[in-house]
Structure formats: structure tokens, C-alpha cells
Coordinates of C-alpha atoms in Angstrom, one line a residue:
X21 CA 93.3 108.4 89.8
X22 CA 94.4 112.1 90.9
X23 CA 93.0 113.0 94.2
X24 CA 94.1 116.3 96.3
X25 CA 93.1 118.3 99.0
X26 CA 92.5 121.9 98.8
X27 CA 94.3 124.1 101.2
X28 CA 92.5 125.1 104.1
X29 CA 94.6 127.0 106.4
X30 CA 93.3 126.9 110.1
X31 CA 94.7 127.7 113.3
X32 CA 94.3 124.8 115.4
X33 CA 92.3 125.2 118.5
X34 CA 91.1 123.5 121.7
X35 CA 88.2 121.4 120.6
X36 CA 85.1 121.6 123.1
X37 CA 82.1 119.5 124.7
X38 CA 82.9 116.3 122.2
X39 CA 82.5 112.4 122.5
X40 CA 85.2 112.1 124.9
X41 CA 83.6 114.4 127.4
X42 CA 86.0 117.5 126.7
X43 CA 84.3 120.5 128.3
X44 CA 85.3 124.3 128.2
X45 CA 86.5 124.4 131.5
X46 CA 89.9 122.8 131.3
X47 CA 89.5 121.7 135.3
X48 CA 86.6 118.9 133.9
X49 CA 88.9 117.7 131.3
X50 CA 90.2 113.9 131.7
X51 CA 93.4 114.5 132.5
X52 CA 94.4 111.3 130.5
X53 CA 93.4 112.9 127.2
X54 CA 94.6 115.0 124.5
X55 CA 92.6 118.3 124.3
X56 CA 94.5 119.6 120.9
X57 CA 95.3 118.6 117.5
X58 CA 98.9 118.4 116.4
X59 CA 100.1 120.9 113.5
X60 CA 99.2 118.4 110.0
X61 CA 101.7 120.1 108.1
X62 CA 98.8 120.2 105.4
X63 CA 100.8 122.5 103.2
X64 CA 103.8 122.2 101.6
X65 CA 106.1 125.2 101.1
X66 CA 107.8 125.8 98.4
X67 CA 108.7 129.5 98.2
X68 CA 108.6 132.1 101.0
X69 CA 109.7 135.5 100.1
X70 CA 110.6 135.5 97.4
X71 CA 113.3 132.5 98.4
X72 CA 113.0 128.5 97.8
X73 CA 111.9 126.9 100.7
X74 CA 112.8 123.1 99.3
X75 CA 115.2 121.3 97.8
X76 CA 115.5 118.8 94.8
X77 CA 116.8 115.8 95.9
X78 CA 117.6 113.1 93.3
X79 CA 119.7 109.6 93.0
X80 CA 123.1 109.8 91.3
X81 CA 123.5 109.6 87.1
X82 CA 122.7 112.2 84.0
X83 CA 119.2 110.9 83.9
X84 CA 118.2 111.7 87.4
X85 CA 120.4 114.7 87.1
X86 CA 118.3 116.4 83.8
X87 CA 115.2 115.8 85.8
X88 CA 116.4 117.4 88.9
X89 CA 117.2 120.2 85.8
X90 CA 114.1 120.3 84.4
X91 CA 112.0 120.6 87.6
X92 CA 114.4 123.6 88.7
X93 CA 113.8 125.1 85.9
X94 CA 109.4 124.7 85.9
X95 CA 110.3 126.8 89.1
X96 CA 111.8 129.4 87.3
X97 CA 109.4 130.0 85.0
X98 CA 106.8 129.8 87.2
X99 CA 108.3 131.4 90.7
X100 CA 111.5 133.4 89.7
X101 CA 113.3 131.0 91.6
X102 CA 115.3 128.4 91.5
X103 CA 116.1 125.3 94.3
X104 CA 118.9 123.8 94.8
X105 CA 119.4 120.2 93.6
X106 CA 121.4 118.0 95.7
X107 CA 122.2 114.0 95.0
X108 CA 120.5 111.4 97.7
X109 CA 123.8 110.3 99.4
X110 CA 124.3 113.7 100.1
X111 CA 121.2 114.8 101.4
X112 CA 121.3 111.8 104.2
X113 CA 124.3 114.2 106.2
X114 CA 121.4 117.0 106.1
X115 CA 118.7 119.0 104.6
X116 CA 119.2 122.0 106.5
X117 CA 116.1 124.5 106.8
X118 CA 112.7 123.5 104.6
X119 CA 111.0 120.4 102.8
X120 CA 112.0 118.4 100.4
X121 CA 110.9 116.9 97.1
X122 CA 112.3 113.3 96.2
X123 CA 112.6 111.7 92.6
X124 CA 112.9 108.0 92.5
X125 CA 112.5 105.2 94.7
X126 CA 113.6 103.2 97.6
X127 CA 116.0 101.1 95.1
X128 CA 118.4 104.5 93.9
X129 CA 117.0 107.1 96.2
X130 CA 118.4 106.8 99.9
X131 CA 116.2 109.4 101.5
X132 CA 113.0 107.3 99.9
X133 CA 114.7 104.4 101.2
X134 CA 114.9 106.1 105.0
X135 CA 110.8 107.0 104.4
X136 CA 110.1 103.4 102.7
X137 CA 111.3 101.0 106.1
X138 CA 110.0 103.5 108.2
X139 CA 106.4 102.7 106.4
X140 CA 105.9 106.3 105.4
X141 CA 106.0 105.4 101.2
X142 CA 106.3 102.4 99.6
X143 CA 107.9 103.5 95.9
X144 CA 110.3 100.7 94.7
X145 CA 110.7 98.2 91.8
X146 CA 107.1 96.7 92.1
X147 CA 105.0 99.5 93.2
X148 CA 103.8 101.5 91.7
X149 CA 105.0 99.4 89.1
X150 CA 105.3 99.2 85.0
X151 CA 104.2 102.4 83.7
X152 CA 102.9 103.9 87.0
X153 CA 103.8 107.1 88.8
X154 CA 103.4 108.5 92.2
X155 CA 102.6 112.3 93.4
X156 CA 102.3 112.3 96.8
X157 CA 102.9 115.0 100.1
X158 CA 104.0 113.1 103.0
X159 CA 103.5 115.3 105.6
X160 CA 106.0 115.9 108.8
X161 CA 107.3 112.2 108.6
X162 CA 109.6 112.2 111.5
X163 CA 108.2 115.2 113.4
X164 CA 110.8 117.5 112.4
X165 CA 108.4 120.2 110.7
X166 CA 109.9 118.7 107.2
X167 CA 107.4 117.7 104.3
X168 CA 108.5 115.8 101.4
X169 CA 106.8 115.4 98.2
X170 CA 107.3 112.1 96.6
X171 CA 107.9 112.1 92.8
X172 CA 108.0 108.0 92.3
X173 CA 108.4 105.5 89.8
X174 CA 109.8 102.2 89.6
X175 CA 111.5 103.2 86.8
X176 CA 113.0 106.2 85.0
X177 CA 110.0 106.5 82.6
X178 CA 107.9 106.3 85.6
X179 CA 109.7 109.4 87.7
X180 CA 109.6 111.2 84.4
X181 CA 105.8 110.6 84.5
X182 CA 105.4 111.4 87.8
X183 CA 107.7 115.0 87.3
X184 CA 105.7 115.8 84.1
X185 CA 102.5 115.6 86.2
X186 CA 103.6 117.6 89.3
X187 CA 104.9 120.5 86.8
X188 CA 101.3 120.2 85.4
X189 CA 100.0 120.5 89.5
X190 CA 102.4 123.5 89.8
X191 CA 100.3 125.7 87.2
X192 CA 97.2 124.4 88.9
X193 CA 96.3 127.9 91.4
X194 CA 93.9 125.4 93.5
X195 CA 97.0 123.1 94.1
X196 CA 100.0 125.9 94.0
X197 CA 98.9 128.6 96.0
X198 CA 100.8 131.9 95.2
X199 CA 100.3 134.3 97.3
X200 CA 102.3 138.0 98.1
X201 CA 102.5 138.7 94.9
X202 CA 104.3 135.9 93.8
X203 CA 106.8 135.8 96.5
X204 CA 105.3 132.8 98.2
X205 CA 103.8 129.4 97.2
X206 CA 102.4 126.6 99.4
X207 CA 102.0 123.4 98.0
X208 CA 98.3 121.7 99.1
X209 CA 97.9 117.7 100.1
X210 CA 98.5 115.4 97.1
X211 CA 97.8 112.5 96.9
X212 CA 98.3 111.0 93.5
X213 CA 98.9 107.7 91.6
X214 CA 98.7 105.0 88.3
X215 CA 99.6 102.0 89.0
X216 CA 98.4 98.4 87.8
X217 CA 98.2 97.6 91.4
X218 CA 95.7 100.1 92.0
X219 CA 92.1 99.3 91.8
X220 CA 88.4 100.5 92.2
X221 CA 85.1 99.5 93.0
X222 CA 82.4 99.3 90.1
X223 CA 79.6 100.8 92.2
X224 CA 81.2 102.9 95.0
X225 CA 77.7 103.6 96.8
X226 CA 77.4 99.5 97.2
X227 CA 80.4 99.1 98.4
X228 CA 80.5 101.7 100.9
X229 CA 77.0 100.5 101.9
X230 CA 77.7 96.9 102.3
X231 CA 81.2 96.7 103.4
X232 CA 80.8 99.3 106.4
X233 CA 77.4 97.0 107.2
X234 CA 79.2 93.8 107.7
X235 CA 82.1 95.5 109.7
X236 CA 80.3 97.4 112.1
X237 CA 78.2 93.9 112.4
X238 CA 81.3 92.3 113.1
X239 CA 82.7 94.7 115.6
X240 CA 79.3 94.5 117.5
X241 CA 79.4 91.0 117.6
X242 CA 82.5 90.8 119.0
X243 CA 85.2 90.5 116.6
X244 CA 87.6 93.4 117.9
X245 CA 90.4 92.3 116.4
X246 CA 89.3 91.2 112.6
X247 CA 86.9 94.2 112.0
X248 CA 89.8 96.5 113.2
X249 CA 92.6 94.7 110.9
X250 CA 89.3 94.9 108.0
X251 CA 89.1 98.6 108.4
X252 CA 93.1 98.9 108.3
X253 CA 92.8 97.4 104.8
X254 CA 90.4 100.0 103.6
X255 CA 93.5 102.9 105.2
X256 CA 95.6 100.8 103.3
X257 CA 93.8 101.1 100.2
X258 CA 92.9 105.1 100.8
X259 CA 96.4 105.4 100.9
X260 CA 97.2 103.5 97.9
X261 CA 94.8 104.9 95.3
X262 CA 93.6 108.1 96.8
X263 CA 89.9 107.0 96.6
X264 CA 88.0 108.6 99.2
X265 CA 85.1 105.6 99.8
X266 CA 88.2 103.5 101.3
X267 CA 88.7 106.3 103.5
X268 CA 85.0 106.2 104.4
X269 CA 85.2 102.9 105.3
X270 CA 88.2 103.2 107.5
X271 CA 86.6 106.4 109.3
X272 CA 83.0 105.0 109.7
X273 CA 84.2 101.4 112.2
X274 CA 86.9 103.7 113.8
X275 CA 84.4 106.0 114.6
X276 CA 81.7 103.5 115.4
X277 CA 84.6 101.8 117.9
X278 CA 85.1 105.0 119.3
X279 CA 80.9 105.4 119.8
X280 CA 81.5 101.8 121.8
X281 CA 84.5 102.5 123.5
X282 CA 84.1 106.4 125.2
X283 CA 80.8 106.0 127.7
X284 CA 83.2 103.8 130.1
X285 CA 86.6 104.3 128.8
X286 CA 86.7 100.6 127.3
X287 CA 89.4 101.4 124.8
X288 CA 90.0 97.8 123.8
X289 CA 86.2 97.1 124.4
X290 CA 87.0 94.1 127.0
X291 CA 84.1 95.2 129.1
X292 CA 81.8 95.0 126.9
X293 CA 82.5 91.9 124.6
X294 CA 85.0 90.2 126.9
X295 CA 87.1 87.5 125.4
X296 CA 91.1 87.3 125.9
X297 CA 93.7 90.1 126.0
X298 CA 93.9 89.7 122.0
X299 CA 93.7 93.0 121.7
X300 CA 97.3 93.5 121.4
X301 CA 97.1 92.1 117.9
X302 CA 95.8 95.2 116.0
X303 CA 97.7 98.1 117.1
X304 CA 100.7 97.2 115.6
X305 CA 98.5 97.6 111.9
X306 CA 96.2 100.4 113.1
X307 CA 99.2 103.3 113.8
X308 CA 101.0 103.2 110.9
X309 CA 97.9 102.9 108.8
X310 CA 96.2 106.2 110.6
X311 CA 99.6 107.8 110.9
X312 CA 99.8 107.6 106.3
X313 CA 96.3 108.8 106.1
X314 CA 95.3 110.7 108.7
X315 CA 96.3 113.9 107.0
X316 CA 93.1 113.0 103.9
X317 CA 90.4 115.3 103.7
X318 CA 87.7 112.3 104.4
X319 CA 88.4 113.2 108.1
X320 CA 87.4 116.7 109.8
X321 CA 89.8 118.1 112.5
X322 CA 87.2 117.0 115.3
X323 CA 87.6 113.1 114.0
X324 CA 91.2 113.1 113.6
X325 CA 91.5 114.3 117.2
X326 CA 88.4 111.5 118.6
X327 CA 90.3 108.7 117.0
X328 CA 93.7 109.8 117.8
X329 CA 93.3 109.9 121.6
X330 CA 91.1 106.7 121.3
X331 CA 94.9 105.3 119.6
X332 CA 96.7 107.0 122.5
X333 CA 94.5 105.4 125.2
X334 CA 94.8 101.7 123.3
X335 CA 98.6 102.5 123.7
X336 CA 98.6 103.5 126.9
X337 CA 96.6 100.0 127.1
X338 CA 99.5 98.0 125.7
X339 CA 102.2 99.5 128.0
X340 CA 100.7 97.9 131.2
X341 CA 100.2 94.3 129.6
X342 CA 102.3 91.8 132.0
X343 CA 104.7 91.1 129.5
X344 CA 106.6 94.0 130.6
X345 CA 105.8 93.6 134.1
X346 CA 108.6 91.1 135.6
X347 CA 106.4 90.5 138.7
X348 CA 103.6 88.8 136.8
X349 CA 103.8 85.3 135.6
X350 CA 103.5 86.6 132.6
X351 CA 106.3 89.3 132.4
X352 CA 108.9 86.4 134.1
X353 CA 107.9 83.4 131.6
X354 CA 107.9 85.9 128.7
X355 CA 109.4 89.5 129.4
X356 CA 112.3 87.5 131.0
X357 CA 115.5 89.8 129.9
X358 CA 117.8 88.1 127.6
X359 CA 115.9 85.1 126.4
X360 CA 113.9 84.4 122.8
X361 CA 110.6 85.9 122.6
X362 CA 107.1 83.9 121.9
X363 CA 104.9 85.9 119.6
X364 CA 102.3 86.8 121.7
X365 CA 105.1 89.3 123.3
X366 CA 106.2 90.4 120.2
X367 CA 102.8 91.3 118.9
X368 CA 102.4 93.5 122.0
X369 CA 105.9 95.3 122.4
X370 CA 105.8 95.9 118.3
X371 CA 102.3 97.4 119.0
X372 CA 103.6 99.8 121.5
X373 CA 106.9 100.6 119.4
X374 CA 104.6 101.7 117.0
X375 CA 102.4 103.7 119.6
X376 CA 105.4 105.3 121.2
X377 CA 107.3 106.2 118.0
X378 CA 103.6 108.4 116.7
X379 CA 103.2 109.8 120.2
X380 CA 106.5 110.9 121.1
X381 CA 107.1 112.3 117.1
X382 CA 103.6 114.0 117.5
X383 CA 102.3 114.5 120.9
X384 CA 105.3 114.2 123.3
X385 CA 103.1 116.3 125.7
X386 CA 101.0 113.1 126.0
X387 CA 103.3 111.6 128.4
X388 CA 106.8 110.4 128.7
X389 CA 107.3 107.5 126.7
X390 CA 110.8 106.6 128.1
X391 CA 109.7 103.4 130.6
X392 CA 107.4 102.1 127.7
X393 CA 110.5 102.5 124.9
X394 CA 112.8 100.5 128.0
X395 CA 110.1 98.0 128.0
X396 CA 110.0 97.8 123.9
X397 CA 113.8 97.3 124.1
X398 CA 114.0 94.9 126.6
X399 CA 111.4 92.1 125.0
X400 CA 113.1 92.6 121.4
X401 CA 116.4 92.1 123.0
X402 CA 115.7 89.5 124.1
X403 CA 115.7 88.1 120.7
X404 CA 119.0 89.3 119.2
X405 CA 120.6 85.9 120.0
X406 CA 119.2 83.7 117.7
X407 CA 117.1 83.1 114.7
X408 CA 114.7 81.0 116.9
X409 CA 111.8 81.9 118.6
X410 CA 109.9 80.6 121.9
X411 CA 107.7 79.0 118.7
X412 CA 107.3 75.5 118.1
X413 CA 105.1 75.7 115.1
X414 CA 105.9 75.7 111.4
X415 CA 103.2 78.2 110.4
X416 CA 103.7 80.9 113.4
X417 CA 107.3 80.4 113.8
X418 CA 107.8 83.5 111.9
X419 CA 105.7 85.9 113.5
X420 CA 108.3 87.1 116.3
X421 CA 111.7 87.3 113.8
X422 CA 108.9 89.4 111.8
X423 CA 107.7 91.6 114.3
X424 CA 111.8 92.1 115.8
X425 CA 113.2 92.9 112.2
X426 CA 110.6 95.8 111.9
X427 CA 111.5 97.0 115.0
X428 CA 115.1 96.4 114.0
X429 CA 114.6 98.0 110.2
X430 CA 112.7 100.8 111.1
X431 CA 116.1 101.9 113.4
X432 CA 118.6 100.7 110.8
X433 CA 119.8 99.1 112.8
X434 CA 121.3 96.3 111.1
X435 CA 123.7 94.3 113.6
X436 CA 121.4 91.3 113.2
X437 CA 121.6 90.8 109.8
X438 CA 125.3 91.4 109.8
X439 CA 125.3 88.4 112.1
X440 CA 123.5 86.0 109.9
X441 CA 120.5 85.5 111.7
X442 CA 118.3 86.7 109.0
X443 CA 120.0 84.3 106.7
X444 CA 119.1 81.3 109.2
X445 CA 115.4 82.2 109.0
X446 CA 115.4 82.4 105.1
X447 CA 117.2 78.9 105.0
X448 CA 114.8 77.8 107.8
X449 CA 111.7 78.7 105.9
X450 CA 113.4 77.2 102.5
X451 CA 114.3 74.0 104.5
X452 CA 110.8 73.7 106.2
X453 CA 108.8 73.9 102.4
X454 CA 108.2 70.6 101.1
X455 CA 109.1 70.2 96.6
X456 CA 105.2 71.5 96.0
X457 CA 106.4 75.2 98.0
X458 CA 103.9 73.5 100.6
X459 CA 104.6 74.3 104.1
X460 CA 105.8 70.9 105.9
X461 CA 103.8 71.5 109.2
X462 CA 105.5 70.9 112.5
X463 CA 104.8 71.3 115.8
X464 CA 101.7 73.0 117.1
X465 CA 99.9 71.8 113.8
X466 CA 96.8 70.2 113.0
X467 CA 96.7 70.1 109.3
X468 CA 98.2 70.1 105.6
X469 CA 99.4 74.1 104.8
X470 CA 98.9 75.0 101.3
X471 CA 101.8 77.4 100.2
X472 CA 103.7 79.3 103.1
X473 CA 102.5 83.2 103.0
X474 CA 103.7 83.9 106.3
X475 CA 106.8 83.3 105.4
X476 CA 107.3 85.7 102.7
X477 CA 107.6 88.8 103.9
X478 CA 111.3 87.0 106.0
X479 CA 112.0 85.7 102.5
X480 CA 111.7 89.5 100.7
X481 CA 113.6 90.9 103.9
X482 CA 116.6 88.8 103.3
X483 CA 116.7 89.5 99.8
X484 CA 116.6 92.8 99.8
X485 CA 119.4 92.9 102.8
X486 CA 121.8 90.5 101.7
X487 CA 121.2 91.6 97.7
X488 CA 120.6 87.5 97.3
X489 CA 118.9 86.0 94.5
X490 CA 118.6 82.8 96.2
X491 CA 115.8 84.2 98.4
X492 CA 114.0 86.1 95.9
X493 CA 113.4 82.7 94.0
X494 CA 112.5 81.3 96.8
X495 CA 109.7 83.8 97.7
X496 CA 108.4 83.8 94.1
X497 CA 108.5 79.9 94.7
X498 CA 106.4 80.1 97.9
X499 CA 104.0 82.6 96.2
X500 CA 103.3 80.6 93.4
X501 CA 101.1 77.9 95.9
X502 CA 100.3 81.5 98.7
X503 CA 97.9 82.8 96.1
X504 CA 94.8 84.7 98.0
X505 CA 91.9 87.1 96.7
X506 CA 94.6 89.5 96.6
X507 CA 95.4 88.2 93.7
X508 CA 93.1 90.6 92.3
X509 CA 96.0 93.4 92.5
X510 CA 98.4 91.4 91.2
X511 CA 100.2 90.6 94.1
X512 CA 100.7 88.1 97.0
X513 CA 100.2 89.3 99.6
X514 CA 102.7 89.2 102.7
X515 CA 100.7 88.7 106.0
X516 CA 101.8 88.4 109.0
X517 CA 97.4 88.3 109.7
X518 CA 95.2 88.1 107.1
X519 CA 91.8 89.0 108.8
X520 CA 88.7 89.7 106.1
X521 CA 86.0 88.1 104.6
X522 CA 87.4 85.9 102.1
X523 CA 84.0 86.3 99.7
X524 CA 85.6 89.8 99.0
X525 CA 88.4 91.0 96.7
X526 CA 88.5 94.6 97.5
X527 CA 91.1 95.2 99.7
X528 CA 95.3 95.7 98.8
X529 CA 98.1 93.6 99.3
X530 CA 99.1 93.2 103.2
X531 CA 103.0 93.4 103.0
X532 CA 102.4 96.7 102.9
X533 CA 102.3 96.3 106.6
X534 CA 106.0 95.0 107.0
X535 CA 107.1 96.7 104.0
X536 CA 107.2 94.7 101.2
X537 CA 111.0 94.7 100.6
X538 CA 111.0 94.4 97.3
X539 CA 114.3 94.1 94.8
X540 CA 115.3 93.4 91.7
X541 CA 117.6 90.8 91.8
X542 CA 118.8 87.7 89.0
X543 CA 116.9 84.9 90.5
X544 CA 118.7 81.6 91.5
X545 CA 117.7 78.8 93.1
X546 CA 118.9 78.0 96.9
X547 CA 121.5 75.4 95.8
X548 CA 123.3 75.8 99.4
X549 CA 120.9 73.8 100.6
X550 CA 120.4 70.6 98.4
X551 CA 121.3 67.6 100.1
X552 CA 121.5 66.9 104.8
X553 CA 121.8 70.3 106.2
X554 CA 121.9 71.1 110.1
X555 CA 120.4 74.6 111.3
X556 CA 122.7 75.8 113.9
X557 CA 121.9 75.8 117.8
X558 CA 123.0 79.4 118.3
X559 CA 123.5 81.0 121.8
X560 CA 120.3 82.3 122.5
X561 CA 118.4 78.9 121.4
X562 CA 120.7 77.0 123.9
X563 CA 120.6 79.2 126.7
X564 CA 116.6 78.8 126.3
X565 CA 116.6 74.9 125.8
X566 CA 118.9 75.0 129.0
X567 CA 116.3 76.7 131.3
X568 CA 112.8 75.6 129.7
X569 CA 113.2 72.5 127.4
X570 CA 112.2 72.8 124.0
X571 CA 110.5 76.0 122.8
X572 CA 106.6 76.6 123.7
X573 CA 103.9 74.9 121.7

């Protein structure tokens, strides 16, 4: 599926009289919202009079090294110039001036890697997989004014296929803009793929028809948080395979939210539907899905504005919950500083990581975010001292470690799995699964778990850090019995919460939304932990079981 957006170069402008009740006169603007639309970084460029404005930047050996050669050289026969190439591990001190175009994938390349656990790409020995290839722009990632245009593969062929293809997009004069007689080129919006993984719907019309039916049914009945997490799985799948009626979808329930939402600023729609504070539970999914695909041409400059500002308001939201208020009951039972965190905290404060990392890349005017990221740093600190949460069930256990080691990833910041914790989960969740890979329920259960999905995406996490075999089998052992209507991608997916209807098989894999940590690794099975085994009471665990008891049910 090739997909691309044409250049259209724009200055971007105060938007005027729209849903959110901007007016011309910037006295009757609400001084709460955002009146302008960042900079997209919608083209790439690649050569600027008559000098490269990018780099090559490609993992170490001869094979990455001739197609780093063979790229520079499609740019001098095209351009008259030639960029530099420059190996990954060097390219992490620096880039200097101008974008950047990557070959490889998270597993060899370590600038790929930096994009891949900060959720921006997802290229490594699974995805796109066997004979696939990736062409895709990612556009300002870090909100330094840098683009990057991903060339991935899981493998060697499938860079090479991916390099033959953007050659192929650099002769394309709707693609590769040349302009001043040659002396500059801007690259448009790609957004390209083949991948087993990727999928399609038989009769696109349908789909679009019934699907964006039953959500907007869903949100109007109520169901904030699953039609939200529904409509993140359509971004999801926009992203993945380019296909605009996934965009569509995504666009038409934020937009209908946002219809909902603007007459009385109810931003997480508690006035109108009521119900509990819940609402903490999407945001965390909805950023980094809009912040991947928010740059597609399904949107128009007016609608990427309305539903950013409805996402900065929702943020804004989040950062006055009670958990991060000591004075509440809340904030002292569960924003206490220094003790393990229950999940409903977690959910929040990785929510508002996620809103504060967007803003303050993107829209640092919007506000200062510095109390919000003290508050985000307080609640996950609170976990550093053990594996164990405030969690006393076997199936949800996992959701705060989760939530903390994205936080903790997306920093690299890696002190906690230097310290073993992430080793205690893995064994936890290993020692937990009964000789079926059937979750052995615990706690604040009610009934027999088939498989253990939730407790995949800890399982891939350790692998990948530690390089350990051991927990690969075991998550390939727990997703043997975790199989879902995912299945129709080929892969398990990784939740941390599945929301959609379960009669459909349209949307991708969720581990997307933690990363999915994949590695190639010799499998072995966990042998360390065949017979009586203890988990330790670590520091953090006792100093909770010393003020509260055991942990919350």
C-alpha cells in the first residue's frame, strides 16, 4: 500500500470564528485555548542551494555501508549532490544542522531505536516483518525542527526494499519537489509500507459506514472511555498501512467528541454522561496515537487545530486530578511521595506524561508545564523501590510496572532495570501462570483467566533489556493461550486495555501502545525457576506493608 501526501506549502495563520468560539478579535478569545497551529514540518528537505540538507545515517557493516553508497549516489545523479553518510553510534553525539534519513531498524540502528521507545516508529524484527519494507517521514519527532525519513526493514532484504522504493519516490516530481533550478528539493509526507501485518477492508464504504455508526452510538451512550480507545485503534491502523478510511474513522468520533464537548467546555464529557473520573484511562493512548498521524492529509489544518486544543484541555484536565493534590484524600492515600503506586495513579500521571511531553515539544506557549512534570515525577517515583505495586490482583497487577517502565523507557532511563526490578516482574508473571500458560488468579479475582495478555508486553520488555531468552519463551508461551481477534494480523496483541467490539477483526495489534519490544533472541525455557522459589520483599514493598497492611484490593 503506498500512500503520500502532496506538498502543500502554507503559511500558518490564526484560525477564526470556529467550534471553539475563536473570534477575530483576539480580546474574545478564551484565554485557555490555542489560537494557532504549530509548524507540521510537512516537508522534508533534502537539498537547499545547491547543498544537502540531510544526512545518511546507517548501522555499522559493508552491507549497511553499500546501501548508505548507493543512496548517496541516487542523489548525485539526480541533485548534483552528495550527503554525507555517517554510522548510527555516531550520529547519537549529534546531527548537526538538517534532517535525517535512517536505514534499518530499532535492533542495529540506534537513532531508530531512540524514535522506536519514544513511540514515534515501530521498525524491528517483527514489523514490518518477512519481506516487508517501510517508507515513512516522521515529521519534527522531538520538536527540534528535525525530520527523519525512515527507510525500515526487519531485515537487510527488507531495507534494500525499502531504499530501492524511495530512489523510485525521488524521480517522482509530485513526491521530490525540485525547485530553483535544481538547487533545492523538499521531500513531501510519506507514508509507505508492505508488511504481512498490514491489512485492509474488503468494502471500505461499509466499513467506514458501519464502524463510525456504532462508535459515535457508543460515545453518545456513554461509553467515553471504550469509543475513545476504539477510535485510537483505527489512528493506529492509519498509521500502520497508510489507508485513509482508518483515518476517517479516527477523525469522524474525535470530531463528533469535540461537537459534544465545546458548547460547555465538558472536555472529558462528565457533565453530560456523568459516571466516575475514568476518564484518565484514554489519554495515555490518544496523544501518542494523534501525535503519529496527525501530520496525514485526512485532516485539514482547521481539524488538526479543534482536536488538538480539545487534547490540551483533557490534559490540562488530568493535571488537577487529586492524585497530585496531597491535600485530598486522594493525593495522601495515593500521590503519597515515596510509596508504590495503585494503577488508577499511574493511568493518570502516564496520561499527563504523555500530555506534557506533546505540549511542551509543540506548544510550550500553552502553558508551563513544569508543576505538572514535578507531579508526573513524584507519583512514578514513588515506584522505583520495588517490583510491587499497591495491586493485589493477578490480572491488573501489571498495569502500574507497565505504565512506570514507559515513562521510565521513553527517558532511558534505565536505573530500574539495572536494579533487577524488571527481572522480578518477568519471574512474577512466569511464577503466577499455571502449566496450561493460564493465569492463576489471585486476589481481587472472580474467575478462571484464560492465557495472561496483560502480561506480555513486561515479558517482551525484559527480553529485549536484559537480551534474555528465558523471557521471550515465556511470552511466546503466554501468547500461545492470549490469542484474540487480533489474531487476524498475525499477532497477539499486548494490552494493557483492550476496549472494542469483539464481533470485529479490523483493528491492529495493541502493543503498539507500549511498544512492542520485540527481539530476536535463542529461546530457552525459564529453568531458574523450577522447583520452591520466594519473590523478594524489597524496600519499597516493606516500607508499604509497614504503614498500610497488605497492598489494596
Amino acid at each position: 500500500m503506498s500512500t503520500f501526501t502532496f506538498v502543500r506549502c502554507f503559511a500558518v495563520a490564526c484560525l477564526t470564528a470556529g467550534p471553539l468560539g475563536f473570534a477575530a478579535d483576539a480580546g474574545s478569545r478564551p484565554a485557555t485555548a490555542m489560537v494557532q497551529l504549530k509548524d507540521m514540518h510537512l516537508v522534508t528537505e533534502l537539498v537547499s542551494e545547491g547543498r544537502s540538507r540531510c544526512k545518511i545515517v546507517v548501522p555499522e557493516g559493508e552491507t549497511w555501508d553499500r546501501m548508505g553508497r548507493t543512496l548517496q549516489t541516487a542523489f548525485q545523479t539526480s541533485f548534483g549532490v552528495r550527503p554525507e553518510m555517517i554510522r548510527s553510534n555516531d550520529a547519537m553525539s549529534g546531527l548537526g544542522d538538517g534532517n535525517a534519513i535512517v536505514l534499518g531498524s530499532a535492533d542495529n540502528n540506534q537513532l531508530i531505536r531512540r524514535l522506536y521507545i519514544k513511540h514515534y516508529c515501530f521498525t524491528d524484527c517483527e514489523y514490518p516483518g518477512k519481506g516487508g519494507a517501510e517508507v515513512r517521514t516522521i515529521h519534527n519527532p522531538l520538536g527540534q525542527g528535525r525530520n527523519y525519513v525512515l527507510l525500515g526493514g526487519s531485515d537487510a532484504a527488507g531495507v534494500e526494499a525499502a531504499l530501492t522504493t524511495f530512489i523510485t519516490f525521488l524521480a517522482d516530481r509530485r513526491l521530490a519537489i525540485v525547485s530553483d533550478q535544481g538547487r533545492s528539493v523538499r521531500l513531501a509526507r510519506l507514508n509507505w509500507s508492505v508488511s504481512p501485518h498490514n491489512h485492509a477492508e474488503p468494502d471500505e464504504a461499509r466499513y467506514f459506514r458501519e464502524t463510525t455508526a456504532r462508535l459515535r452510538q457508543k460515545l453518545d451512550s456513554g461509553v467515553v472511555v471504550a469509543s475513545v480507545l476504539d477510535a485510537c485503534e483505527a489512528g493506529m491502523c492509519y498509521y500502520q498501512t497508510g489507508r485513509d478510511v482508518y483515518g476517517r474513522v479516527f477523525r469522524d468520533l474525535l470530531l463528533h467528541y469535540c461537537d459534544l464537548a465545546e458548547p460547555d467546555a465538558d472536555w472529558v464529557l462528565m457533565k453530560k454522561f456523568g459516571g466516575d473520573s475514568d476518564r484518565y484511562f484514554f489519554p495515555l493512548r490518544l496523544i501518542p496515537v494523534w501525535n503519529l498521524i496527525e501530520t496525514g492529509d485526512v485532516f485539514t489544518d482547521a481539524e488538526r487545530l479543534r482536536i488538538t486544543n480539545l487534547l490540551l484541555q483533557i490534559t490540562r484536565w488530568v493535571s488537577r486530578l487529586d492524585y497530585f493534590d496531597e491535600h485530598t484524600a486522594a493525593g495522601k492515600r495515593y500521590g503519597w511521595p515515596g510509596e508504590i503506586r495503585n494503577n488508577h495513579a499511574t493511568f493518570a500521571t502516564l496520561s499527563l506524561f504523555n500530555g506534557c511531553e506533546y505540549f511542551s515539544n509543540y506548544y510550550p506557549e500553552a502553558q508551563d508545564w513544569t508543576t505538572a512534570y514535578a507531579n508526573v515525577a513524584k507519583i512514578f517515583d514513588g515506584q522505583r523501590g520495588s517490583y510491587r505495586p499497591d495491586d493485589n490482583s493477578a490480572t491488573y497487577f501489571n498495569y502500574a510496572p507497565n505504565h512506570f517502565l514507559d515513562y521510565l523507557f521513553s527517558r532511558e532511563d534505565w536505573t530500574y532495570m539495572e536494579k533487577g526490578k524488571l527481572r522480578n516482574i518477568a519471574d512474577l508473571i512466569i511464577m503466577t501462570v499455571d502449566n496450561r500458560s493460564d493465569l492463576s488468579t489471585y486476589g481481587d479475582e472472580i474467575e478462571y483467566k484464560i492465557g495472561f495478555d496483560k502480561g506480555l508486553p513486561l515479558l517482551a520488555k525484559a527480553a529485549w533489556y536484559y537480551k534474555d531468552g528465558r523471557y521471550l519463551w515465556a511470552r511466546d508461551w503466554l501468547k500461545r493461550r492470549s490469542a484474540s481477534v487480533a489474531d487476524k494480523v498475525e499477532y497477539t496483541p499486548m494490552a494493557n486495555h483492550i476496549a472494542r467490539d469483539e464481533s470485529k477483526t479490523d483493528f491492529t495489534y495493541d502493543g503498539w501502545y507500549d511498544g512492542p519490544y520485540n527481539i530476536d533472541l535463542p529461546r530457552t525455557p525459564p529453568d531458574h525457576l523450577l522447583g520452591i522459589k520466594a519473590m523478594p520483599m524489597d524496600e519499597g514493598l516493606y516500607r508499604f506493608a509497614r504503614k498500610y497492611g497488605t497492598p489494596e484490593t
